Each structure stands twice: as C-alpha cells, then as structure tokens.
Coordinates of C-alpha atoms in Angstrom, one line a residue:
M4 CA -22.9 14.3 -4.7
N5 CA -22.0 14.6 -8.3
S6 CA -18.6 13.2 -9.0
E7 CA -17.9 15.3 -12.0
F8 CA -18.1 18.8 -10.7
E9 CA -15.0 21.1 -10.6
L10 CA -13.3 22.6 -7.6
S11 CA -10.4 25.1 -7.3
T12 CA -7.0 23.4 -6.9
S13 CA -6.6 24.5 -3.3
R14 CA -10.1 23.4 -2.3
R15 CA -9.7 20.1 -4.2
L16 CA -6.5 19.4 -2.2
G17 CA -8.3 20.4 1.0
Q18 CA -11.0 17.8 0.3
I19 CA -8.4 15.1 -0.5
F20 CA -6.4 15.9 2.6
S21 CA -9.6 15.7 4.7
V22 CA -10.1 12.1 3.7
V23 CA -6.5 10.7 3.3
V24 CA -5.9 11.6 6.9
Y25 CA -7.9 8.5 7.8
T26 CA -5.5 6.5 5.7
F27 CA -2.6 8.1 7.6
V28 CA -4.2 7.1 10.9
C29 CA -4.7 3.5 9.6
Y30 CA -1.1 3.1 8.5
L31 CA 0.1 4.7 11.7
S32 CA -1.7 1.9 13.5
I33 CA 0.1 -0.6 11.2
A34 CA 3.5 1.0 11.6
L35 CA 3.6 1.5 15.4
P36 CA 3.9 -2.2 16.3
L37 CA 6.1 -3.2 13.3
A38 CA 9.4 -3.0 15.1
V39 CA 7.9 -4.1 18.5
L40 CA 5.8 -7.2 17.9
P41 CA 8.5 -9.5 16.5
S42 CA 10.8 -8.9 19.5
F43 CA 7.9 -9.4 21.9
V44 CA 6.9 -12.7 20.2
Y45 CA 10.4 -14.0 20.0
H46 CA 12.1 -12.7 23.2
T47 CA 9.2 -12.3 25.6
L48 CA 6.9 -15.1 24.6
G49 CA 9.7 -17.4 23.5
F50 CA 8.4 -18.4 20.0
S51 CA 10.5 -19.0 16.9
P52 CA 11.6 -16.3 14.4
F53 CA 9.2 -17.9 11.9
M54 CA 6.3 -17.3 14.3
A55 CA 7.5 -13.7 14.9
G56 CA 7.4 -13.1 11.2
F57 CA 4.1 -14.9 10.8
I58 CA 2.4 -12.6 13.3
I59 CA 3.5 -9.6 11.1
S60 CA 2.3 -11.3 7.9
A61 CA -1.1 -12.2 9.4
Q62 CA -2.2 -8.6 8.9
S63 CA -1.3 -8.6 5.2
I64 CA -3.1 -11.9 4.7
A65 CA -6.2 -10.5 6.2
T66 CA -5.9 -7.4 4.1
L67 CA -5.6 -9.4 0.9
I68 CA -8.7 -11.5 1.8
T69 CA -10.9 -8.6 2.7
R70 CA -9.8 -6.0 0.1
P71 CA -12.3 -7.0 -2.6
Q72 CA -15.1 -7.0 -0.1
A73 CA -14.1 -3.5 1.1
G74 CA -14.5 -2.1 -2.4
R75 CA -17.8 -3.8 -3.0
Y76 CA -19.2 -2.6 0.4
A77 CA -18.0 1.0 -0.5
D78 CA -20.2 0.8 -3.6
L79 CA -23.2 -0.6 -1.7
I80 CA -23.2 1.3 1.6
G81 CA -21.0 4.3 0.9
A82 CA -17.3 5.0 1.4
K83 CA -17.8 6.9 4.7
K84 CA -19.4 3.9 6.4
V85 CA -16.6 1.6 5.1
V86 CA -13.9 4.0 6.4
V87 CA -15.7 4.2 9.8
I88 CA -15.8 0.4 10.1
G89 CA -12.1 0.3 9.1
L90 CA -11.0 2.8 11.7
M91 CA -13.0 1.0 14.4
C92 CA -11.1 -2.2 13.5
C93 CA -7.8 -0.4 13.6
A94 CA -8.6 1.0 17.0
F95 CA -9.7 -2.2 18.6
S96 CA -6.6 -4.1 17.3
G97 CA -4.8 -2.2 20.1
L98 CA -7.0 -3.9 22.6
F99 CA -5.7 -7.3 21.6
Y100 CA -2.1 -6.0 22.0
I101 CA -3.0 -5.1 25.6
F102 CA -4.5 -8.5 26.2
G103 CA -1.4 -10.1 24.7
F104 CA 0.8 -8.2 27.2
W105 CA -1.4 -9.1 30.2
L106 CA -1.4 -12.8 29.1
K107 CA 2.4 -13.0 28.6
A108 CA 2.7 -15.6 31.4
T109 CA 0.7 -17.9 29.2
P110 CA 2.4 -17.5 25.8
L111 CA -0.1 -19.4 23.7
L112 CA -3.0 -17.2 24.8
A113 CA -0.9 -14.1 24.4
L114 CA 0.1 -15.1 20.9
G115 CA -3.5 -15.9 20.0
S116 CA -4.7 -12.5 21.2
I117 CA -2.0 -10.7 19.2
F118 CA -2.9 -12.8 16.2
L119 CA -6.6 -11.8 16.4
G120 CA -5.4 -8.2 16.7
R121 CA -3.4 -8.5 13.5
L122 CA -6.3 -10.0 11.6
L123 CA -8.6 -7.2 12.8
L124 CA -5.9 -4.6 11.7
G125 CA -5.7 -6.2 8.3
W126 CA -9.5 -5.9 8.0
G127 CA -9.2 -2.3 9.1
E128 CA -6.5 -1.6 6.5
S129 CA -8.5 -2.8 3.5
F130 CA -11.6 -1.0 4.6
T131 CA -10.0 2.3 5.5
S132 CA -7.6 2.6 2.6
T133 CA -10.0 1.5 -0.1
G134 CA -12.9 3.5 1.4
S135 CA -10.7 6.6 1.6
M136 CA -9.7 6.5 -2.0
L137 CA -13.4 6.1 -3.1
W138 CA -14.5 8.8 -0.7
G139 CA -11.9 11.2 -2.0
S140 CA -12.9 10.4 -5.6
T141 CA -16.5 11.1 -4.7
L142 CA -15.6 14.5 -3.1
V143 CA -13.4 15.9 -5.9
G144 CA -14.7 14.1 -9.0
S145 CA -13.6 10.8 -10.5
K146 CA -11.5 12.6 -13.1
H147 CA -9.1 13.5 -10.2
I148 CA -8.8 9.9 -8.9
A149 CA -5.1 9.8 -9.8
Q150 CA -4.5 12.7 -7.4
V151 CA -6.5 11.0 -4.7
I152 CA -4.6 7.7 -5.1
S153 CA -1.3 9.6 -5.1
W154 CA -2.0 11.5 -1.9
N155 CA -3.4 8.3 -0.3
G156 CA 0.0 6.8 -1.0
V157 CA 1.9 9.7 0.5
A158 CA -0.3 9.4 3.6
T159 CA 0.5 5.7 3.7
Y160 CA 4.3 5.9 3.5
G161 CA 4.4 9.1 5.6
A162 CA 2.6 7.2 8.4
I163 CA 4.9 4.2 8.1
A164 CA 8.0 6.4 8.3
I165 CA 6.8 8.1 11.4
G166 CA 5.1 5.2 13.1
A167 CA 7.9 2.7 13.4
P168 CA 10.3 4.9 15.5
V169 CA 7.4 6.3 17.5
G170 CA 6.3 2.7 18.3
V171 CA 9.8 1.8 19.6
W172 CA 9.8 4.9 21.7
I173 CA 6.4 4.1 23.3
D174 CA 7.5 0.5 23.9
N175 CA 10.7 1.6 25.6
D176 CA 8.7 3.6 28.2
W177 CA 5.3 1.9 28.4
Q178 CA 5.8 -1.5 26.8
L179 CA 3.3 -3.2 24.6
Q180 CA 0.3 -2.3 26.7
G181 CA 1.2 1.4 26.2
L182 CA 1.4 0.9 22.5
G183 CA -2.0 -0.7 22.5
I184 CA -3.5 2.2 24.3
F185 CA -2.0 4.6 21.9
V186 CA -3.4 2.7 18.9
I187 CA -6.8 2.7 20.5
V188 CA -6.8 6.4 21.2
V189 CA -5.6 7.5 17.8
G190 CA -8.0 5.2 16.1
L191 CA -11.0 6.3 18.1
V192 CA -10.2 10.0 17.6
A193 CA -10.1 9.4 13.8
F194 CA -13.3 7.3 14.1
A195 CA -15.1 10.1 15.9
L196 CA -14.0 12.7 13.3
A197 CA -15.1 10.5 10.4
L198 CA -18.4 9.8 12.0
K199 CA -19.2 13.6 12.1
R200 CA -18.7 14.0 8.4
S201 CA -21.6 14.3 6.0
P202 CA -22.7 11.0 4.6
V203 CA -21.5 10.0 1.1
T204 CA -24.2 9.6 -1.5
V205 CA -24.4 6.0 -2.7
I206 CA -24.8 6.1 -6.5
A207 CA -27.7 3.9 -7.6
G208 CA -26.9 1.7 -10.5
K209 CA -26.3 -1.8 -11.6
R210 CA -23.7 -3.7 -9.6
I211 CA -21.8 -6.1 -11.9
P212 CA -20.5 -9.4 -10.4
F213 CA -17.0 -9.3 -9.0
Q214 CA -15.8 -11.8 -11.6
Q215 CA -16.7 -9.2 -14.3
V216 CA -14.9 -6.4 -12.4
F217 CA -11.9 -8.6 -12.1
G218 CA -12.0 -9.6 -15.8
R219 CA -11.9 -5.9 -16.7
I220 CA -9.1 -4.7 -14.4
W221 CA -6.7 -7.7 -14.2
P222 CA -4.2 -6.5 -16.9
F223 CA -3.6 -3.4 -14.9
G224 CA -3.5 -5.3 -11.6
M225 CA -1.0 -7.7 -13.1
G226 CA 1.2 -4.8 -14.1
L227 CA 1.0 -3.5 -10.6
A228 CA 1.8 -6.8 -9.1
L229 CA 4.9 -7.3 -11.2
S230 CA 6.1 -3.8 -10.6
S231 CA 5.6 -4.2 -6.8
V232 CA 8.2 -7.0 -6.8
G233 CA 10.9 -4.3 -7.1
F234 CA 9.4 -2.4 -4.1
S235 CA 9.4 -5.6 -2.1
V236 CA 13.0 -6.7 -2.7
V237 CA 14.4 -3.2 -2.0
T238 CA 12.5 -2.7 1.3
A239 CA 13.1 -6.3 2.5
F240 CA 16.6 -7.2 1.4
I241 CA 18.6 -4.0 0.7
T242 CA 20.1 -4.1 4.3
L243 CA 21.3 -7.7 3.8
Y244 CA 22.6 -6.8 0.3
F245 CA 24.7 -3.9 1.7
A246 CA 26.0 -6.1 4.6
A247 CA 27.0 -8.9 2.1
H248 CA 29.2 -6.3 0.3
H249 CA 30.4 -4.7 3.5
W250 CA 28.9 -1.4 2.4
L251 CA 27.6 1.3 4.8
G252 CA 24.5 3.4 4.4
A253 CA 21.7 0.9 3.9
A254 CA 19.3 3.0 6.1
Y255 CA 20.1 6.1 4.1
T256 CA 19.5 4.2 0.9
L257 CA 16.0 3.3 2.1
T258 CA 15.5 6.9 2.9
L259 CA 16.5 7.9 -0.6
F260 CA 14.2 5.2 -2.0
S261 CA 11.3 6.8 0.0
I262 CA 12.3 10.3 -1.0
G263 CA 12.2 9.3 -4.7
F264 CA 8.8 7.6 -4.2
M265 CA 7.1 10.4 -2.3
G266 CA 8.8 13.2 -4.3
M267 CA 7.5 11.8 -7.6
R268 CA 3.9 11.7 -6.2
L269 CA 4.1 15.2 -4.8
L270 CA 5.8 16.8 -7.9
F271 CA 4.5 14.8 -10.8
G272 CA 1.3 13.2 -9.8
Q273 CA -0.7 15.6 -12.1
T274 CA 1.1 14.2 -15.1
I275 CA -1.2 11.2 -15.1
N276 CA -4.2 13.4 -16.0
R277 CA -2.1 15.3 -18.5
Y278 CA -0.5 12.4 -20.4
G279 CA -2.6 9.4 -19.4
G280 CA -2.1 6.7 -16.9
L281 CA -0.7 4.2 -19.3
R282 CA 2.1 6.5 -20.7
V283 CA 3.1 7.7 -17.3
S284 CA 3.2 4.1 -16.0
L285 CA 5.3 2.9 -19.0
S286 CA 7.9 5.6 -18.4
S287 CA 7.9 4.8 -14.7
L288 CA 8.3 1.1 -15.3
V289 CA 11.4 1.7 -17.5
I290 CA 12.9 3.9 -14.7
E291 CA 12.2 1.2 -12.1
T292 CA 13.8 -1.5 -14.3
V293 CA 17.0 0.6 -14.7
G294 CA 17.1 1.2 -11.0
L295 CA 16.9 -2.5 -10.1
L296 CA 19.5 -3.4 -12.7
L297 CA 21.8 -0.8 -11.2
I298 CA 21.4 -2.4 -7.7
G299 CA 21.9 -6.0 -9.0
L300 CA 25.0 -5.1 -11.0
A301 CA 26.3 -2.4 -8.7
P302 CA 30.1 -2.3 -8.7
N303 CA 30.1 0.0 -5.7
V304 CA 27.8 1.5 -3.0
W305 CA 27.0 4.6 -5.0
A306 CA 25.6 2.7 -7.9
A307 CA 23.4 0.7 -5.5
V308 CA 22.2 3.9 -3.8
I309 CA 21.4 5.6 -7.1
G310 CA 19.6 2.4 -8.2
A311 CA 17.4 2.4 -5.1
F312 CA 16.5 6.0 -5.6
L313 CA 15.5 5.3 -9.2
T314 CA 13.5 2.2 -8.1
G315 CA 11.5 4.3 -5.7
T316 CA 11.1 7.1 -8.3
G317 CA 10.0 4.7 -11.0
F318 CA 7.6 2.6 -8.8
S319 CA 5.9 5.8 -7.4
L320 CA 3.5 6.6 -10.2
V321 CA 2.7 3.0 -11.3
F322 CA 0.0 2.4 -8.7
P323 CA -2.0 5.6 -9.5
G324 CA -1.2 5.4 -13.2
L325 CA -2.5 1.9 -13.8
G326 CA -5.2 2.5 -11.1
V327 CA -6.7 5.3 -13.1
E328 CA -6.9 3.1 -16.1
A329 CA -8.4 0.2 -14.1
V330 CA -11.2 2.4 -12.6
K331 CA -12.1 3.6 -16.1
R332 CA -13.0 0.1 -17.1
V333 CA -16.2 0.2 -14.9
D334 CA -19.0 2.6 -14.3
V335 CA -18.9 5.0 -11.3
D336 CA -21.2 2.8 -9.3
N337 CA -18.7 -0.1 -9.5
Q338 CA -15.5 1.9 -8.8
G339 CA -15.1 0.7 -5.3
A340 CA -15.1 -2.9 -6.4
A341 CA -12.5 -2.0 -9.1
L342 CA -10.3 -0.2 -6.6
G343 CA -10.5 -3.1 -4.2
A344 CA -9.7 -5.7 -6.8
Y345 CA -6.9 -3.7 -8.2
S346 CA -5.3 -3.0 -4.8
A347 CA -5.5 -6.7 -4.0
F348 CA -2.9 -7.3 -6.7
F349 CA -0.5 -5.1 -4.7
D350 CA -1.3 -7.0 -1.5
L351 CA -0.8 -10.3 -3.2
S352 CA 2.6 -9.3 -4.6
L353 CA 3.8 -8.1 -1.2
A354 CA 2.6 -11.4 0.4
V355 CA 4.5 -13.7 -2.0
A356 CA 7.5 -11.6 -3.4
A357 CA 9.6 -11.5 -0.3
P358 CA 9.3 -15.2 0.6
L359 CA 10.0 -16.3 -3.0
A360 CA 13.0 -13.9 -3.2
G361 CA 14.3 -15.4 0.0
I362 CA 14.2 -18.9 -1.6
A363 CA 16.0 -17.5 -4.7
I364 CA 18.7 -16.0 -2.5
S365 CA 19.5 -19.5 -1.2
Y366 CA 20.3 -20.7 -4.7
T367 CA 21.6 -17.7 -6.7
G368 CA 22.7 -15.1 -4.2
L369 CA 21.4 -11.7 -3.0
G370 CA 22.3 -9.7 -6.1
S371 CA 20.3 -12.0 -8.3
I372 CA 16.9 -11.1 -6.8
Y373 CA 17.3 -7.5 -8.1
L374 CA 18.0 -8.8 -11.6
Y375 CA 15.0 -11.1 -11.4
A376 CA 12.9 -8.2 -10.2
A377 CA 14.1 -6.1 -13.0
G378 CA 13.0 -8.8 -15.5
L379 CA 9.5 -8.9 -14.0
V380 CA 9.2 -5.1 -14.0
F381 CA 10.3 -5.1 -17.6
V382 CA 7.6 -7.6 -18.4
A383 CA 5.1 -5.2 -16.8
A384 CA 6.5 -2.5 -19.1
I385 CA 6.0 -4.7 -22.2
M386 CA 2.4 -5.4 -21.1
T387 CA 1.8 -1.6 -20.6
R388 CA 3.4 -0.8 -24.0
Q389 CA 1.0 -3.3 -25.6
M390 CA -2.0 -1.6 -23.9
V391 CA -0.7 1.8 -25.2
V392 CA -0.5 0.4 -28.8
R393 CA -3.9 -1.1 -28.6
R394 CA -5.4 2.1 -27.4
E395 CA -3.8 4.1 -30.1
K396 CA -5.1 1.7 -32.8
T397 CA -8.6 1.9 -31.3
L398 CA -8.5 5.7 -31.4
L399 CA -7.2 5.7 -35.0
A400 CA -10.0 3.3 -36.0
H401 CA -12.6 5.7 -34.6
E402 CA -11.2 8.8 -36.4

C-alpha cells in the first residue's frame, strides 16, 4: 500500500484506531498484574522486596533488548506479522502466571515461571507497540506518523490507567490464576482480530545496517531519553515526595499529570505536522523543565500539583515530536528499524532513571531529584535548539 496517499480526517482516525487498539490490549496485559505480582512474590512466595521489584523490571529489560529487533522485523516481514507475534506473546504470558499460582508451594519454581512470563510479555510489548506504530504509518501515510505515535501513546496510558485497578479487582475474586486467564483471553481475542486483517505490504528496498540507523537517530533518541527522566521521577517518587512534606493528594497529582499528558496529545498532536517536530519538542521541553523546577522548589502542595501537571503537559509531545524527526532520517523501508531504535532510548531511560534517582535521594533528598531531572530535560532542550538552528542554517544555504 502506498504510504503517501491522502485520507479524510475521519477515515484516517478510523484507520489509526483500528491499529492502536492492539497497543491498548498489549499495555492492558502489562498493567493488569502491576499491582498484583509484587504482593504475590513478597507475601505469598516469601521473597524479598528487591525480588518483587525485579520481577516487574524483568519485563522492561526484555522490552529494551528486543525493541531494535522488533523494528527490523517489521521492515522485513511486515508490521502485521510483528503485531501478531507480539499479541501471542502477551497472551501466553498469562499462562506462566497460572503456572506460578499453581506452583506456589514450591516458591522457586513459581518465581521462575512468573519470570519467564515477564520476559515473554516484554517481548510482546516491543513487537506489538513498534509494529502497531509502523502499521498505522503504512495505513495512513508516513506524513501522519506523528498522529499515529500520539494515538499509540494515548492507547498505552489509557490501558495502564484502566488495567491496574481492574487487575486488583480480578485478583481479589479469582487470585493470580484468574488474572492469568483474563490476560490469555484478551490477548487471544486481539490476536484473532489482527490475524483477520489484510496483510501489510512489505516495501522492497535496501535495508541499511542497524548501526547506521542508530547513527542517524541517536540525537533524537538522546533527547527523548533525557526528557523521559522527568516522567520517571514523577511517576515513581511523587507519592514519597508528598508524604515527606505531609501533603495530601499524591494520587490526584498523578491523575493531573496523566490528564496533562493525554490532553496535549489529543488536542495539540496535529501541531507537529504544522510547526515541525523539533519546534514543538523544544517548546514542550521548556514546559517540562518549568514543571519539574516547580515540584523540586515547591513551597506548598499547590505548586507541586501545578508542577506535575506541567511536567505531563510538556513531556507529552516530546516522544512524537522527536520521533517524527528520527523517522525522517531513514527511507521508508527502514522506518521500522528507526522506530525500534528510537523507542529503545525511552525503554533505557525508564530502566535506569528510577534506580539512579533512588540512589540520589539517599544523598541529597527527595526534592533534589526533580531539580536534577529539570537539568537533564533542559540539556535536551539545548540539544533540540541546536538542531533547530542547524536546520535553519541548512535551509538558508539552499535558498
């Protein structure tokens, strides 16, 4: 299918929704056990809090490792096939939760089963999410990839918001085995629906080595990684920060953070096509920096709440804004590899930011991590500003 044709706005959105629904199912599978597995590993199996946290992190590690391969396979065999593989992995991760529940009398075997399920889920995340973005771009045209990435993110965080409380509810009534069954059923339904879809045409062309793809997109990936630190420290530590100040409303603050994030994508996602990914990202990074400074220097709860809202608002369009620019650096037949490599910077940032912030807290206190994060996001803004200047000089030189 030609990636540069035009669709009406309503039909284009319909095509995007028809694909990002698979991302929604994937992240629903991720969110459902988030609040359940740590308690099961710690209380039921009797392992340490570290091991409970490691079981959750195992999925992110698997995602980071497999993300580049997901993009390359999407280029080689087609986005649909990659999504189908990813959904199958998501579905069968639930089977290992069931085994873990059945084996709880032998904690090591139960833990090993759950660990394998988390690895399988990480594989499913990288394949489903990356494949869905490339599939959507193929359906609506690569010029609308910013819109595809934006809606993919809305599906991601919408699923996380819904999945965690639903997972707790299922666990209360049917325990971990019921949760595993639900993950299997939801994943297999999405798998069956994806399998029925028309195949995605694989664009014939020269596949450049991954090292070359990485070399072209790394500045944008680095900007994404630095900006993601703000996202990490808000979601991971805002509850502790509020408790340290004896403030109420940490949960509502996270809700406002999410509203700012999703609201920007829904209302202003189109500005990327209008003003360019670099300019939108630069403005967004400045807003995120201000938000993090407000949290770190907050004299009262309202300043911290507003800061969290601004952080979510600012971070929202950085991923699609810089992502559009990263994808432009390669031909259409290498866009999957570019998306995979670019997304891996986000995965890496999430994997290392929270642990490093935890170490920093031990030495300089909770408030300091928001100031450090603001500094890193500001570095991303400087990098983005330099890219804007270089582009303007290049355009002037060609006039």
